[in-house]
Coordinates of C-alpha atoms in Angstrom, one line a residue:
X1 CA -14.0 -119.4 -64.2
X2 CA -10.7 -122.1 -64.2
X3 CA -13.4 -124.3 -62.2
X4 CA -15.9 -124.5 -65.2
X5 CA -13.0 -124.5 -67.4
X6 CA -10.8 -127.2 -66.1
X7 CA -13.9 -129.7 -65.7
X8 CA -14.5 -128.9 -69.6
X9 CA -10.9 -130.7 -69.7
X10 CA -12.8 -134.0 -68.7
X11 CA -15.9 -133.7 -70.3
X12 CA -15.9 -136.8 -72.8
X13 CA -17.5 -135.1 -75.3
X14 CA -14.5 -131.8 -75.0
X15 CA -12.1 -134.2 -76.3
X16 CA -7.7 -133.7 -76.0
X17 CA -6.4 -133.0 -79.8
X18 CA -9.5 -132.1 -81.2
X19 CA -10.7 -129.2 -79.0
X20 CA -7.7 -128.9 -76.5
X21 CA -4.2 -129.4 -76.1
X22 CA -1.6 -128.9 -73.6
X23 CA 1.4 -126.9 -74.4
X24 CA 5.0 -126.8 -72.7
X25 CA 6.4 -123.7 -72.5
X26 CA 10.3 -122.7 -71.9
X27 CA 11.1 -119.9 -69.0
X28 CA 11.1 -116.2 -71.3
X29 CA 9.5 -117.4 -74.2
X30 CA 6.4 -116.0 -75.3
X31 CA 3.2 -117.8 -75.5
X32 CA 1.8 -115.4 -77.8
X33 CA 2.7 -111.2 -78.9
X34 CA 0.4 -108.2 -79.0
X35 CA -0.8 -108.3 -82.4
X36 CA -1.4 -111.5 -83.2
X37 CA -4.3 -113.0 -84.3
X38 CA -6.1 -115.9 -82.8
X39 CA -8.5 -116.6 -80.3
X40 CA -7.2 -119.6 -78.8
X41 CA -7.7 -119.5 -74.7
X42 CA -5.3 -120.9 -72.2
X43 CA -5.3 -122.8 -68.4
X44 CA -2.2 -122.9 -66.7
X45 CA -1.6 -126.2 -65.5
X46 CA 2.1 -125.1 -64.0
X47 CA 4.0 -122.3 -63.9
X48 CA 3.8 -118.4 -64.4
X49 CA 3.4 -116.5 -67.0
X50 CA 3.4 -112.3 -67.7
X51 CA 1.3 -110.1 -69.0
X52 CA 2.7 -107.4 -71.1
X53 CA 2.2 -104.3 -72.8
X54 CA 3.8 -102.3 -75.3
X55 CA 4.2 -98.6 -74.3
X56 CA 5.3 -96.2 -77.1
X57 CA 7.1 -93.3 -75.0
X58 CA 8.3 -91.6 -78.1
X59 CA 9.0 -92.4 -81.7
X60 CA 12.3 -94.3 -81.0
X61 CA 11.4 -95.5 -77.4
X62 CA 9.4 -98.4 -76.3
X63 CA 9.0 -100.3 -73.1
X64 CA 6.9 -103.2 -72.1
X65 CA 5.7 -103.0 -68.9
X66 CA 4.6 -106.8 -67.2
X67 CA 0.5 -105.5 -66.1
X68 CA 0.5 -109.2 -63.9
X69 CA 1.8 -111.9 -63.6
X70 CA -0.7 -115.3 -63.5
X71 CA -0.2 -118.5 -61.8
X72 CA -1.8 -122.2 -61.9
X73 CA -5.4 -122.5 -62.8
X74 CA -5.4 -118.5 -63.9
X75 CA -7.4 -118.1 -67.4
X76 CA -5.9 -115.8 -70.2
X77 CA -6.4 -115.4 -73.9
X78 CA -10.1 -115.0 -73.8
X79 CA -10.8 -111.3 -74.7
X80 CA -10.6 -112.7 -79.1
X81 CA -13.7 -115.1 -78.0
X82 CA -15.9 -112.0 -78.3
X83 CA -14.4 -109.4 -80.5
X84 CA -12.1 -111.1 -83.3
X85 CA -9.3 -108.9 -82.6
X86 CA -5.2 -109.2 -82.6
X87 CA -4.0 -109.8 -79.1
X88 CA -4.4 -107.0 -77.2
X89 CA -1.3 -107.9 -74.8
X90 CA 1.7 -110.2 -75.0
X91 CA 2.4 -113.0 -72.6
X92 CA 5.9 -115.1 -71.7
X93 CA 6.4 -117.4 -69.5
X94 CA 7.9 -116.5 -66.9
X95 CA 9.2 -119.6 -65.4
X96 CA 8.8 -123.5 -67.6
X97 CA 5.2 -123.8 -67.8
X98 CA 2.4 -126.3 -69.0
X99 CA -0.4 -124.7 -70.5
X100 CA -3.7 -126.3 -71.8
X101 CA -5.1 -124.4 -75.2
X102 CA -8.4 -124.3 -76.0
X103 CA -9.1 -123.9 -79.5
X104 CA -11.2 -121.1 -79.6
X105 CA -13.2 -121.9 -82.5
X106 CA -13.8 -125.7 -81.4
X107 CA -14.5 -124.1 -77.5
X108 CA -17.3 -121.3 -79.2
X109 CA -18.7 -124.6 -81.3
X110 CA -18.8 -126.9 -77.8
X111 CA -20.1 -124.0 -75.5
X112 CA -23.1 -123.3 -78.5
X113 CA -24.2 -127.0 -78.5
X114 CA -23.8 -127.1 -74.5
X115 CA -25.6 -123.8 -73.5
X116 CA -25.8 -125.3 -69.7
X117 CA -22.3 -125.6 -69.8
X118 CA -22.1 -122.7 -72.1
X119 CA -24.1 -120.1 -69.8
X120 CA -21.6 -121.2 -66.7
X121 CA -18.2 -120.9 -68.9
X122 CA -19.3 -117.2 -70.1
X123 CA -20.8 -116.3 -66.8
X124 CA -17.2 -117.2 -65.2
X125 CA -15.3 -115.5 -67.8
X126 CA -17.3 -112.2 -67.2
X127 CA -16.7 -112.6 -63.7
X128 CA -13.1 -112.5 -64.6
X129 CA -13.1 -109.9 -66.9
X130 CA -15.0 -107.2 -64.6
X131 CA -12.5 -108.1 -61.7
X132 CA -10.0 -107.1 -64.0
X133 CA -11.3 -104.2 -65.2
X134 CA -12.1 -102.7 -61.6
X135 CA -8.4 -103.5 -61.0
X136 CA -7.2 -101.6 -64.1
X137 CA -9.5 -99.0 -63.1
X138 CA -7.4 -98.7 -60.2
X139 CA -4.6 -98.6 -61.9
X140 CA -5.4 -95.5 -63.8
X141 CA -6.5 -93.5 -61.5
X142 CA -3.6 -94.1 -59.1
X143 CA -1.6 -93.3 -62.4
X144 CA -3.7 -90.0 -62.7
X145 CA -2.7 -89.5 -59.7
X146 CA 0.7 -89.7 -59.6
X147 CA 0.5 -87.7 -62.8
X148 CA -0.8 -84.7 -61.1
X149 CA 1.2 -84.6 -58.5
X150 CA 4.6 -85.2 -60.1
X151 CA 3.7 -82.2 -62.4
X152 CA 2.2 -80.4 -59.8
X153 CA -1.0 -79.6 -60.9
X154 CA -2.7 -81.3 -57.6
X155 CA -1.9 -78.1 -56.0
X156 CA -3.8 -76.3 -58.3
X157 CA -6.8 -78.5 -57.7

């Protein structure tokens, strides 16, 4: 998907300050926090940044978890494209990084009146999104696990 993505950075009709713009970002501060609401989508250009959760482990006790960290050319941000909702996830940089920022609304706009460019950008972004999901679904099970054998219910199975 960052292929498609970072030649929309050079089309000359995708143009820097009206659709785009690059973004420096300080070592541990956050690019954006679970919760919020944009849908803004973001190329790394340099740098690392972390994906984070929040995970409520009782009423007074919360931890958040980094789920990955991403490096140069590594797409994030995309999930508000399609659904309109907060941030899902919060992400700091890890390290200083440059970031480009695609203006989600201006990006949905271009992609609608480009639907050759369009169909490639969305088709690269799926392909991002199920890899992700088959490694979350990893995750979890290996989490399942782990839960039934620190409780010991696996010997019961």
């Amino acid at each position: 998907m960052s292929t498609h993505l970072n030649n929309l950075l050079v089309h000359p009709e995708f143009l820097e300050g009206t659709h785009w713009e690059i973004r420096s970002v300080a070592g541990n501060d956050y690019v954006f926090r679970e919760g919020e609401q944009n849908n803004d989508v973001f190329i790394i250009l340099s740098g690392t940044v972390r994906v984070l959760g929040t995970v409520d482990l009782n009423k007074d006790t919360h931890v958040s978890p980094g789920f990955s960290d991403l490096g140069e050319g590594q797409v994030f941000g995309e999930l508000p494209l399609f659904d309109k909702q907060p941030r899902s996830a919060s992400v700091a940089a890890v390290n200083d990084c440059e970031l480009a920022v695609l203006h989600g609304d201006k990006l949905i706009e271009f992609l609608d009146a480009h639907p050759d460019i369009g169909y490639n950008i969305l088709r690269g972004i799926v392909e991002s999104l199920v890899e992700r999901l088959r490694k979350a679904n990893q995750r979890v099970f290996s989490l399942f696990a782990w839960g039934l054998k620190s409780s010991g219910i696996d010997q019961y199975l």
